[in-house]
CSV table of C-alpha atoms in Angstrom, one decimal:
chain,number,residue,atom,x,y,z
A,19,MET,CA,0.0,0.0,0.0
A,20,SER,CA,1.5,3.3,-1.0
A,21,LYS,CA,2.0,6.1,1.6
A,22,THR,CA,2.9,9.7,1.8
A,23,ILE,CA,5.0,11.1,4.7
A,24,THR,CA,4.7,14.8,5.5
A,25,ILE,CA,7.0,16.9,7.6
A,26,ASP,CA,5.4,20.2,8.4
A,27,PRO,CA,7.1,22.4,9.5
A,28,VAL,CA,10.8,22.0,8.9
A,29,THR,CA,12.3,23.2,12.1
A,30,ARG,CA,15.4,25.3,13.0
A,31,VAL,CA,15.4,27.2,9.8
A,32,GLU,CA,14.1,30.6,8.8
A,33,GLY,CA,10.8,30.6,7.1
A,34,HIS,CA,8.0,28.1,6.4
A,35,GLY,CA,8.3,24.9,4.5
A,36,ARG,CA,6.9,21.4,4.3
A,37,VAL,CA,8.3,18.0,3.1
A,38,THR,CA,6.2,15.3,1.5
A,39,ILE,CA,7.6,11.8,0.7
A,40,HIS,CA,5.5,9.5,-1.5
A,41,LEU,CA,6.0,5.8,-1.2
A,42,ASP,CA,4.8,3.1,-3.6
A,43,ASP,CA,3.0,-0.2,-2.8
A,44,GLU,CA,6.3,-1.8,-1.8
A,45,GLY,CA,7.4,1.1,0.4
A,46,ASN,CA,10.0,2.4,-2.0
A,47,VAL,CA,10.3,6.1,-2.5
A,48,ASP,CA,8.3,7.3,-5.5
A,49,GLU,CA,8.5,11.1,-5.3
A,50,THR,CA,9.8,13.6,-2.7
A,51,TYR,CA,9.1,17.4,-2.5
A,52,PHE,CA,10.4,20.2,-0.4
A,53,HIS,CA,7.4,22.6,-0.6
A,54,ILE,CA,7.8,26.3,0.1
A,55,VAL,CA,4.2,27.2,1.0
A,56,GLU,CA,4.1,30.9,1.8
A,57,PHE,CA,4.5,34.0,-0.5
A,58,ARG,CA,5.6,37.5,0.4
A,59,GLY,CA,5.8,39.3,-3.0
A,60,PHE,CA,8.6,41.8,-2.4
A,61,GLU,CA,9.4,41.8,-6.1
A,62,ARG,CA,5.9,43.2,-6.7
A,63,PHE,CA,5.1,45.6,-3.9
A,64,ILE,CA,8.4,47.4,-4.1
A,65,GLN,CA,7.3,48.7,-7.5
A,66,GLY,CA,6.2,52.3,-7.5
A,67,HIS,CA,8.6,53.2,-4.7
A,68,PRO,CA,11.5,55.6,-5.4
A,69,TYR,CA,14.8,53.7,-6.0
A,70,TRP,CA,16.5,55.3,-3.0
A,71,GLN,CA,14.1,53.5,-0.7
A,72,ALA,CA,15.0,50.0,-1.9
A,73,PRO,CA,18.0,49.2,0.4
A,74,ASN,CA,15.9,49.9,3.4
A,75,LEU,CA,12.7,48.3,2.2
A,76,VAL,CA,14.1,45.0,0.9
A,77,GLN,CA,16.0,44.3,4.1
A,78,ARG,CA,12.6,43.8,5.7
A,79,LEU,CA,12.6,40.5,3.8
A,80,CYS,CA,14.3,39.0,6.8
A,81,GLY,CA,15.5,39.5,10.4
A,82,ILE,CA,18.4,37.0,9.9
A,83,CYS,CA,20.2,38.4,6.9
A,84,PRO,CA,18.9,42.0,6.4
A,85,VAL,CA,22.4,43.4,5.9
A,86,SER,CA,22.9,41.2,2.8
A,87,HIS,CA,19.7,42.5,1.2
A,88,HIS,CA,20.6,46.1,2.3
A,89,LEU,CA,24.0,45.9,0.6
A,90,ALA,CA,23.0,43.9,-2.5
A,91,ALA,CA,20.2,46.5,-3.1
A,92,ALA,CA,22.6,49.3,-2.4
A,93,LYS,CA,25.1,48.0,-5.0
A,94,ALA,CA,22.2,48.0,-7.5
A,95,ILE,CA,21.0,51.5,-6.6
A,96,ASP,CA,24.6,52.7,-6.9
A,97,GLN,CA,24.4,51.9,-10.6
A,98,ILE,CA,21.1,53.7,-11.0
A,99,VAL,CA,22.9,56.9,-9.7
A,100,GLY,CA,25.8,56.1,-12.1
A,101,ILE,CA,28.3,54.6,-9.6
A,102,ASP,CA,29.8,51.2,-10.2
A,103,PRO,CA,31.6,49.4,-7.4
A,104,LYS,CA,35.0,50.7,-8.5
A,105,ASP,CA,33.7,54.3,-8.4
A,106,LEU,CA,32.8,54.3,-4.7
A,107,SER,CA,35.3,56.0,-2.4
A,108,THR,CA,37.8,53.9,-0.6
A,109,GLY,CA,36.3,54.7,2.8
A,110,ALA,CA,32.7,53.9,1.7
A,111,THR,CA,33.8,50.6,0.2
A,112,LYS,CA,35.7,49.5,3.3
A,113,LEU,CA,32.8,50.5,5.6
A,114,ARG,CA,30.4,48.5,3.5
A,115,ARG,CA,32.8,45.5,3.5
A,116,LEU,CA,33.2,45.7,7.3
A,117,LEU,CA,29.4,45.6,7.7
A,118,HIS,CA,29.2,42.7,5.3
A,119,TYR,CA,31.8,40.6,7.1
A,120,ALA,CA,30.2,41.3,10.5
A,121,GLN,CA,26.9,40.1,9.0
A,122,ILE,CA,28.4,36.8,7.7
A,123,PHE,CA,30.3,36.3,11.0
A,124,GLN,CA,27.3,36.6,13.2
A,125,SER,CA,25.0,34.7,10.8
A,126,HIS,CA,27.4,31.8,10.6
A,127,ALA,CA,27.8,31.8,14.4
A,128,LEU,CA,24.0,31.7,14.7
A,129,HIS,CA,23.6,28.8,12.3
A,130,PHE,CA,26.3,26.6,13.6
A,131,PHE,CA,25.9,27.1,17.4
A,132,TYR,CA,22.1,27.6,17.6
A,133,LEU,CA,20.7,25.5,14.7
A,134,ALA,CA,23.3,22.9,13.5
A,135,SER,CA,25.4,22.0,16.6
A,136,PRO,CA,22.5,20.2,18.5
A,137,ASP,CA,22.4,17.5,15.7
A,138,LEU,CA,26.1,17.2,15.5
A,139,LEU,CA,26.7,17.1,19.3
A,140,PHE,CA,23.8,14.9,20.3
A,141,GLY,CA,23.2,12.8,17.1
A,142,VAL,CA,20.2,12.8,14.7
A,143,ASP,CA,18.3,10.4,17.0
A,144,ALA,CA,18.5,12.5,20.1
A,145,PRO,CA,15.2,13.5,21.7
A,146,PRO,CA,13.7,16.7,20.2
A,147,GLU,CA,13.6,18.5,23.5
A,148,LYS,CA,17.4,18.1,23.7
A,149,ARG,CA,18.2,19.2,20.1
A,150,ASN,CA,18.4,23.0,20.8
A,151,VAL,CA,20.8,25.7,22.0
A,152,VAL,CA,19.6,25.2,25.6
A,153,GLY,CA,20.6,21.5,25.4
A,154,VAL,CA,24.0,22.6,24.0
A,155,ALA,CA,24.5,25.0,26.9
A,156,VAL,CA,23.7,22.3,29.4
A,157,GLU,CA,26.0,19.7,27.9
A,158,ASN,CA,28.8,22.1,26.7
A,159,ARG,CA,28.6,25.5,28.4
A,160,ASP,CA,31.9,26.7,27.0
A,161,LEU,CA,30.9,26.0,23.4
A,162,ALA,CA,27.5,27.7,23.9
A,163,VAL,CA,29.0,30.8,25.5
A,164,LYS,CA,31.5,31.2,22.7
A,165,GLY,CA,28.8,30.8,20.1
A,166,ILE,CA,26.5,33.4,21.7
A,167,THR,CA,29.4,35.8,22.3
A,168,MET,CA,30.7,35.5,18.7
A,169,ARG,CA,27.2,36.3,17.4
A,170,LYS,CA,27.0,39.3,19.8
A,171,PHE,CA,30.3,40.6,18.5
A,172,GLY,CA,29.1,40.6,14.9
A,173,GLN,CA,25.8,42.2,15.9
A,174,GLU,CA,27.4,44.9,18.0
A,175,LEU,CA,29.7,45.8,15.0
A,176,ILE,CA,26.6,46.0,12.8
A,177,LYS,CA,25.0,48.3,15.3
A,178,ALA,CA,28.0,50.5,15.5
A,179,LEU,CA,28.0,50.8,11.7
A,180,ALA,CA,24.3,50.9,10.8
A,181,GLY,CA,22.7,52.2,14.0
A,182,LYS,CA,20.8,49.0,14.8
A,183,LYS,CA,21.6,45.3,15.0
A,184,ILE,CA,18.6,44.5,12.7
A,185,HIS,CA,17.3,46.7,9.9
A,186,GLY,CA,19.8,49.4,10.4
A,187,THR,CA,21.1,51.8,7.7
A,188,LEU,CA,24.6,52.4,6.5
A,189,ALA,CA,24.5,52.4,2.7
A,190,VAL,CA,23.0,55.2,0.7
A,191,PRO,CA,23.0,55.7,-3.1
A,192,GLY,CA,26.6,56.2,-4.1
A,193,GLY,CA,28.2,55.4,-0.7
A,194,VAL,CA,27.5,55.5,3.0
A,195,TYR,CA,26.0,58.1,5.2
A,196,LYS,CA,28.6,58.0,8.0
A,197,SER,CA,32.0,56.6,9.0
A,198,LEU,CA,33.0,54.9,12.2
A,199,LYS,CA,34.2,57.0,15.1
A,200,ALA,CA,37.5,56.1,16.8
A,201,GLU,CA,35.9,55.3,20.1
A,202,GLU,CA,33.4,53.0,18.4
A,203,ARG,CA,36.2,51.2,16.6
A,204,ASP,CA,38.2,50.9,19.8
A,205,ASN,CA,35.4,48.9,21.5
A,206,PHE,CA,36.2,46.0,19.1
A,207,LEU,CA,39.9,46.2,19.6
A,208,ASN,CA,40.4,46.6,23.3
A,209,GLY,CA,38.0,44.0,24.7
A,210,LYS,CA,36.7,46.5,27.3
A,211,ASP,CA,33.0,45.8,26.8
A,212,PHE,CA,33.1,42.4,25.2
A,213,PRO,CA,35.9,40.0,23.9
A,214,ASP,CA,38.0,41.7,21.2
A,215,ILE,CA,38.6,40.8,17.6
A,216,ASP,CA,41.7,38.8,18.4
A,217,THR,CA,39.6,36.6,20.7
A,218,MET,CA,37.1,36.2,17.9
A,219,ILE,CA,39.9,35.0,15.6
A,220,LYS,CA,41.1,32.6,18.3
A,221,TRP,CA,37.7,31.2,18.9
A,222,SER,CA,37.0,30.8,15.2
A,223,GLN,CA,40.2,28.8,14.8
A,224,GLU,CA,39.1,26.6,17.7
A,225,MET,CA,35.8,26.0,16.0
A,226,VAL,CA,37.5,25.0,12.8
A,227,ASP,CA,39.7,22.6,14.7
A,228,PHE,CA,36.7,21.2,16.6
A,229,MET,CA,34.9,20.5,13.3
A,230,LYS,CA,38.0,18.9,11.8
A,231,ASP,CA,38.2,16.6,14.7
A,232,TYR,CA,34.5,15.9,14.5
A,233,HIS,CA,34.9,14.9,10.9
A,234,SER,CA,37.7,12.6,11.7
A,235,LYS,CA,35.6,10.8,14.3
A,236,ASN,CA,32.4,10.7,12.2
A,237,ARG,CA,33.8,10.5,8.7
A,238,VAL,CA,31.7,7.7,7.2
A,239,PHE,CA,28.4,9.4,8.1
A,240,LEU,CA,29.6,12.9,7.0
A,241,ASP,CA,31.1,11.7,3.8
A,242,THR,CA,28.0,9.8,2.6
A,243,PHE,CA,25.0,11.6,4.2
A,244,ALA,CA,23.0,13.4,1.5
A,245,ALA,CA,26.0,13.3,-0.8
A,246,PHE,CA,25.3,13.8,-4.5
A,247,PRO,CA,26.9,15.4,-7.5
A,248,SER,CA,26.0,19.0,-8.4
A,249,GLY,CA,27.2,22.2,-9.8
A,250,HIS,CA,28.6,24.9,-7.5
A,251,LEU,CA,28.3,28.7,-7.9
A,252,GLY,CA,30.0,31.7,-6.2
A,253,THR,CA,32.0,34.8,-6.8
A,254,VAL,CA,35.8,35.2,-7.0
A,255,ARG,CA,38.3,37.9,-7.4
A,256,THR,CA,40.1,38.4,-10.7
A,257,ASP,CA,43.0,36.3,-9.3
A,258,GLY,CA,40.6,33.5,-8.3
A,259,ALA,CA,40.5,34.2,-4.6
A,260,LEU,CA,37.3,33.9,-2.6
A,261,GLU,CA,35.4,37.2,-2.8
A,262,LEU,CA,32.4,37.8,-0.7
A,263,TYR,CA,31.5,41.4,-1.5
A,264,ASP,CA,32.3,42.2,-5.2
A,265,GLY,CA,33.5,39.5,-7.4
A,266,LYS,CA,33.0,37.7,-10.7
A,267,LEU,CA,30.5,34.8,-11.1
A,268,ARG,CA,32.1,31.4,-11.4
A,269,ALA,CA,30.5,28.0,-11.6
A,270,ILE,CA,31.9,24.5,-11.9
A,271,ASP,CA,30.3,21.1,-12.3
A,272,SER,CA,30.6,18.2,-9.8
A,273,GLU,CA,34.1,17.3,-11.0
A,274,GLY,CA,35.5,20.8,-11.1
A,275,ASN,CA,35.0,21.7,-14.8
A,276,ILE,CA,34.2,25.3,-15.4
A,277,THR,CA,30.6,25.9,-16.5
A,278,LEU,CA,30.6,29.7,-15.9
A,279,PRO,CA,34.0,31.3,-16.6
A,280,ASP,CA,34.3,34.3,-14.2
A,281,VAL,CA,31.7,36.5,-15.8
A,282,GLU,CA,30.6,40.0,-14.8
A,283,PRO,CA,27.6,40.1,-12.4
A,284,ASP,CA,25.8,42.7,-14.6
A,285,ASP,CA,25.6,40.0,-17.3
A,286,TYR,CA,23.8,37.4,-15.1
A,287,LEU,CA,20.6,37.4,-17.2
A,288,GLU,CA,22.6,36.1,-20.2
A,289,TYR,CA,23.6,33.0,-18.3
A,290,PHE,CA,20.8,32.2,-15.8
A,291,SER,CA,17.1,31.3,-16.2
A,292,GLU,CA,14.5,30.3,-13.5
A,293,ALA,CA,12.1,27.5,-13.6
A,294,VAL,CA,8.9,27.1,-11.6
A,295,ALA,CA,7.0,24.2,-10.1
A,296,LYS,CA,3.3,24.0,-9.1
A,297,TRP,CA,4.2,22.5,-5.7
A,298,SER,CA,6.4,25.4,-4.5
A,299,TYR,CA,6.5,29.2,-4.4
A,300,MET,CA,10.3,29.1,-4.7
A,301,LYS,CA,11.8,29.2,-8.1
A,302,PHE,CA,14.6,27.0,-9.5
A,303,PRO,CA,17.5,28.9,-11.1
A,304,TYR,CA,19.8,27.2,-13.6
A,305,LEU,CA,22.5,27.8,-16.1
A,306,LYS,CA,21.1,28.2,-19.6
A,307,SER,CA,24.1,26.7,-21.2
A,308,VAL,CA,23.8,23.5,-19.2
A,309,GLY,CA,20.0,23.2,-19.2
A,310,ARG,CA,17.3,22.8,-16.6
A,311,LYS,CA,18.1,19.2,-15.7
A,312,LYS,CA,21.8,19.5,-14.8
A,313,GLY,CA,22.3,23.3,-14.8
A,314,TRP,CA,21.4,24.0,-11.2
A,315,ASN,CA,24.1,24.9,-8.7
A,316,ARG,CA,24.6,24.8,-5.0
A,317,VAL,CA,25.6,28.1,-3.4
A,318,GLY,CA,27.0,29.0,0.0
A,319,PRO,CA,30.0,27.9,2.0
A,320,LEU,CA,30.4,24.5,0.5
A,321,ALA,CA,30.2,25.9,-3.1
A,322,ARG,CA,32.5,28.8,-2.3
A,323,MET,CA,35.2,26.5,-1.0
A,324,ASN,CA,34.9,24.5,-4.2
A,325,ILE,CA,35.0,27.3,-6.7
A,326,CYS,CA,37.7,29.5,-5.3
A,327,ASP,CA,41.5,29.0,-6.0
A,328,TYR,CA,42.5,30.2,-2.5
A,329,ILE,CA,41.5,32.4,0.4
A,330,SER,CA,43.2,35.7,0.9
A,331,THR,CA,43.7,35.6,4.7
A,332,PRO,CA,46.4,33.3,6.0
A,333,LEU,CA,44.6,31.4,8.8
A,334,ALA,CA,41.5,30.7,6.7
A,335,GLU,CA,43.7,29.7,3.7
A,336,LYS,CA,45.6,27.2,5.9
A,337,ALA,CA,42.2,25.9,7.1
A,338,ARG,CA,41.0,25.6,3.5
A,339,ARG,CA,44.0,23.6,2.5
A,340,GLU,CA,43.6,21.2,5.5
A,341,TYR,CA,39.9,20.8,4.5
A,342,PHE,CA,40.8,19.7,1.0
A,343,GLU,CA,43.7,17.5,2.2
A,344,PHE,CA,41.2,15.8,4.4
A,345,THR,CA,38.6,15.3,1.6
A,346,GLY,CA,41.2,14.1,-0.9
A,347,SER,CA,39.4,15.8,-3.7
A,348,SER,CA,39.4,19.3,-5.3
A,349,VAL,CA,35.6,19.3,-5.3
A,350,ASN,CA,33.4,18.2,-2.3
A,351,ASN,CA,29.8,17.2,-3.0
A,352,SER,CA,29.0,16.0,0.5
A,353,THR,CA,26.3,18.1,2.0
A,354,MET,CA,27.5,17.8,5.6
A,355,TYR,CA,30.8,19.4,4.8
A,356,SER,CA,28.9,22.7,4.6
A,357,HIS,CA,29.3,23.1,8.3
A,358,TRP,CA,33.1,22.8,8.2
A,359,ALA,CA,33.2,25.2,5.2
A,360,ARG,CA,31.0,27.6,7.1
A,361,LEU,CA,33.4,27.8,10.0
A,362,ILE,CA,36.3,28.4,7.7
A,363,GLU,CA,34.4,31.4,6.3
A,364,THR,CA,33.8,32.5,9.9
A,365,LEU,CA,37.5,32.6,10.5
A,366,HIS,CA,38.1,34.4,7.2
A,367,CYS,CA,35.6,37.1,8.1
A,368,ALA,CA,37.2,37.5,11.6
A,369,GLU,CA,40.6,38.1,9.9
A,370,LEU,CA,39.0,40.5,7.4
A,371,MET,CA,37.3,42.4,10.2
A,372,LYS,CA,40.5,42.9,12.1
A,373,GLU,CA,42.2,44.2,8.9
A,374,LEU,CA,39.5,46.8,8.4
A,375,LEU,CA,39.2,47.8,12.1
A,376,LEU,CA,42.9,48.7,12.0
A,377,ASP,CA,42.5,50.6,8.7
A,378,PRO,CA,42.3,54.4,9.2
A,379,ASP,CA,40.1,54.8,6.1
A,380,ILE,CA,37.0,53.6,8.1
A,381,LEU,CA,37.4,56.7,10.3
A,382,ASP,CA,37.6,59.2,7.5
A,383,GLU,CA,34.5,61.4,7.3
A,384,ASN,CA,35.3,62.8,3.9
A,385,ASP,CA,34.2,61.7,0.5
A,386,LEU,CA,31.5,59.3,1.7
A,387,VAL,CA,29.1,59.7,-1.2
A,388,ARG,CA,29.7,60.1,-4.9
A,389,GLU,CA,27.4,60.8,-7.8
A,390,GLY,CA,27.4,59.9,-11.5
A,391,ASN,CA,25.2,59.9,-14.5
A,392,GLU,CA,21.8,58.3,-13.7
A,393,ARG,CA,20.7,55.1,-15.4
A,394,ASN,CA,17.5,53.1,-15.6
A,395,VAL,CA,18.9,49.7,-14.5
A,396,GLY,CA,20.9,48.6,-11.5
A,397,ILE,CA,22.2,45.1,-10.6
A,398,GLY,CA,23.8,44.2,-7.3
A,399,ILE,CA,25.3,40.8,-6.6
A,400,ILE,CA,26.9,39.8,-3.3
A,401,GLU,CA,27.8,36.6,-1.4
A,402,ALA,CA,25.3,36.5,1.4
A,403,PRO,CA,26.0,34.0,4.3
A,404,ARG,CA,23.8,31.4,2.5
A,405,GLY,CA,25.2,32.1,-1.0
A,406,THR,CA,25.0,34.2,-4.1
A,407,LEU,CA,22.4,36.9,-3.8
A,408,THR,CA,21.1,39.0,-6.8
A,409,HIS,CA,19.1,42.3,-6.7
A,410,HIS,CA,18.0,43.7,-10.1
A,411,TYR,CA,16.0,46.9,-10.4
A,412,GLU,CA,14.7,48.9,-13.3
A,413,VAL,CA,13.3,52.5,-12.8
A,414,ASP,CA,11.4,55.0,-14.9
A,415,ASP,CA,12.6,58.5,-15.7
A,416,LYS,CA,11.1,59.7,-12.5
A,417,GLY,CA,13.2,57.3,-10.5
A,418,MET,CA,10.3,55.0,-9.5
A,419,ILE,CA,11.0,51.3,-9.5
A,420,VAL,CA,9.0,49.5,-12.3
A,421,ARG,CA,10.7,46.1,-12.1
A,422,CYS,CA,12.4,44.1,-9.5
A,423,ASN,CA,14.0,40.6,-9.7
A,424,LEU,CA,15.5,38.9,-6.7
A,425,ILE,CA,17.4,35.6,-6.9
A,426,VAL,CA,18.1,34.7,-3.3
A,427,SER,CA,20.7,32.3,-2.1
A,428,THR,CA,18.2,29.8,-0.9
A,429,THR,CA,16.5,29.9,-4.3
A,430,HIS,CA,19.7,28.7,-5.9
A,431,ASN,CA,19.8,25.8,-3.4
A,432,ASN,CA,16.2,24.8,-4.1
A,433,ASP,CA,17.2,21.8,-6.3
A,434,ALA,CA,20.0,20.9,-3.9
A,435,MET,CA,17.7,20.8,-0.9
A,436,ASN,CA,15.2,18.7,-2.9
A,437,GLU,CA,18.0,16.3,-3.8
A,438,ALA,CA,19.0,16.1,-0.2
A,439,VAL,CA,15.5,15.2,0.9
A,440,LYS,CA,15.3,12.6,-1.8
A,441,TRP,CA,18.6,11.1,-0.7
A,442,VAL,CA,17.4,10.7,2.9
A,443,ALA,CA,14.1,9.3,1.8
A,444,ASN,CA,15.8,6.7,-0.4
A,445,ASN,CA,18.5,5.8,2.1
A,446,VAL,CA,16.8,6.1,5.5
A,447,ILE,CA,13.0,5.9,5.1
A,448,SER,CA,12.4,3.7,2.1
A,449,ARG,CA,10.9,0.3,2.9
A,450,GLU,CA,10.8,1.0,6.6
A,451,LYS,CA,7.6,-0.1,8.3
A,452,THR,CA,7.8,2.4,11.2
A,453,ILE,CA,8.8,6.0,10.6
A,454,THR,CA,10.6,7.3,13.7
A,455,GLU,CA,11.3,10.8,15.0
A,456,GLY,CA,15.0,10.3,14.2
A,457,MET,CA,14.3,9.4,10.6
A,458,LEU,CA,12.2,12.5,10.1
A,459,ASN,CA,14.9,14.6,11.8
A,460,GLN,CA,17.4,13.3,9.3
A,461,VAL,CA,15.3,15.0,6.5
A,462,GLU,CA,15.6,18.2,8.5
A,463,VAL,CA,19.3,17.7,9.1
A,464,ALA,CA,19.9,17.5,5.4
A,465,ILE,CA,17.9,20.7,4.8
A,466,ARG,CA,19.5,22.6,7.7
A,467,ALA,CA,22.9,22.0,6.3
A,468,TYR,CA,22.1,24.7,3.7
A,469,ASP,CA,21.0,27.2,6.4
A,470,PRO,CA,18.0,28.0,4.3
A,471,CYS,CA,16.1,31.3,4.6
A,472,LEU,CA,12.8,30.4,3.2
A,473,SER,CA,11.1,33.8,3.9
A,474,CYS,CA,13.9,35.5,1.9
A,475,ALA,CA,13.4,33.1,-1.0
A,476,THR,CA,9.7,33.4,-1.4
A,477,GLN,CA,8.9,36.7,0.3
A,478,ALA,CA,6.5,35.1,2.9
A,479,MET,CA,5.5,35.7,6.6
A,480,GLY,CA,4.9,33.1,9.2
A,481,LYS,CA,6.6,30.7,11.5
A,482,MET,CA,8.2,27.5,10.4
A,483,PRO,CA,6.3,24.3,11.5
A,484,LEU,CA,7.2,20.8,10.4
A,485,LYS,CA,4.4,18.4,9.5
A,486,ALA,CA,4.9,14.8,8.2
A,487,GLU,CA,2.0,13.0,6.5
A,488,LEU,CA,1.7,9.4,5.2
A,489,TYR,CA,-0.7,8.6,2.4
A,490,ASP,CA,-1.6,5.3,0.8
A,491,HIS,CA,-1.6,4.6,-3.0
A,492,GLU,CA,-5.1,5.9,-3.3
A,493,GLY,CA,-4.2,9.2,-1.7
A,494,THR,CA,-5.8,8.6,1.6
A,495,LEU,CA,-4.1,10.0,4.7
A,496,ILE,CA,-3.2,7.2,7.0
A,497,GLY,CA,-0.8,8.9,9.4
A,498,GLU,CA,0.7,12.3,10.3
A,499,LYS,CA,3.1,13.9,12.7
A,500,THR,CA,3.4,17.6,13.5
A,501,LYS,CA,6.3,19.4,15.2
A,502,ASN,CA,6.2,23.0,16.5
């Protein structure tokens, strides 16, 4: 008798989604779907607003990664006022970069310590009441304190730069509206009010070492769980180094062959298209040259490790080399290695923040905003914590937005998350007579590795429940389980 298993909501992610797994008469997996079931419509309701409002409006997409939307939109709006990234003043660019690295740092800390570490520390079969940050604090107080403090450091730096930890403002068309004051900067260097940047670097190194040791002890599971071939997409500098703020688009296939050869972000429409499915509000981006079936790419920390030639900061580059020495391959297609890659990026951002905090340009109050010849189109692409983020705006001659296209990081990962769900269904749930809590959690573990922000990807409001339903071959519901 055929069945359908439903997981609704998927927990410890941002946004609202549901998983359905359809089994045939023999209990084999027939179809799996990761449904995104709510819709927010930012692409539509931002139309009619003046372009200069976009960086502040679109960051309301999310309370987790508002800085990423703020800066991607700002880069697009810069172009509308005639300023390309190379035309911004040195001080404005460095202040934006500092804000960006603080955002990635705090977001990665949030995901690893609050959302992912309970599964890693306690195992996928641990009781649900234990799989949370409170459980982590009880079992490993030192780890929890470091994670909470690392996130606080990033949030405090965001507040110093943008006025608020969430939904603040730094970027304006053509630059930034203020610089950092010396006394504000010194708070992050002297450790008076909270641990300083050197401590953040030290703790980030410890977390990378922790994850390396964890992989050594759990290699079989981590190598194979939700592992499948895919393309990988991200941005790099002209010399091939990892670039998180303003780079060229590069994509490779599962074996490392180039499928997108370092193209300019402004040309993204020439290379990418988006498919839709009736069972999800989230779109499916893919490379036109490869085609819909195989042209989709993973984005985010795992992909960025795969596509870059090296990392520009010494400690993170050393960690990257050790990461690939451990894997024994130049391309990693194992989903669970995303966590290790995420911590390497955390270390990289800590190093970059220190460089910028010691740079006098971030204190310079002169030449913060520049102007150029106005245009009707602006495109901004940035590497958000979860992956490549695109903001594209068109305005009329009065400066009103008439078109908006957002390709959010999680949207790029839509196919990958569906593949991960399918892998778990085929390898964990298929032919099992009894569906346990631990089995359902493994579906969520696979999704959580991508740190999805579902509200960003679909523009929807609501909390994220997880509901699993089981249907027979006639479509009759014969069992369900809901998690809040």
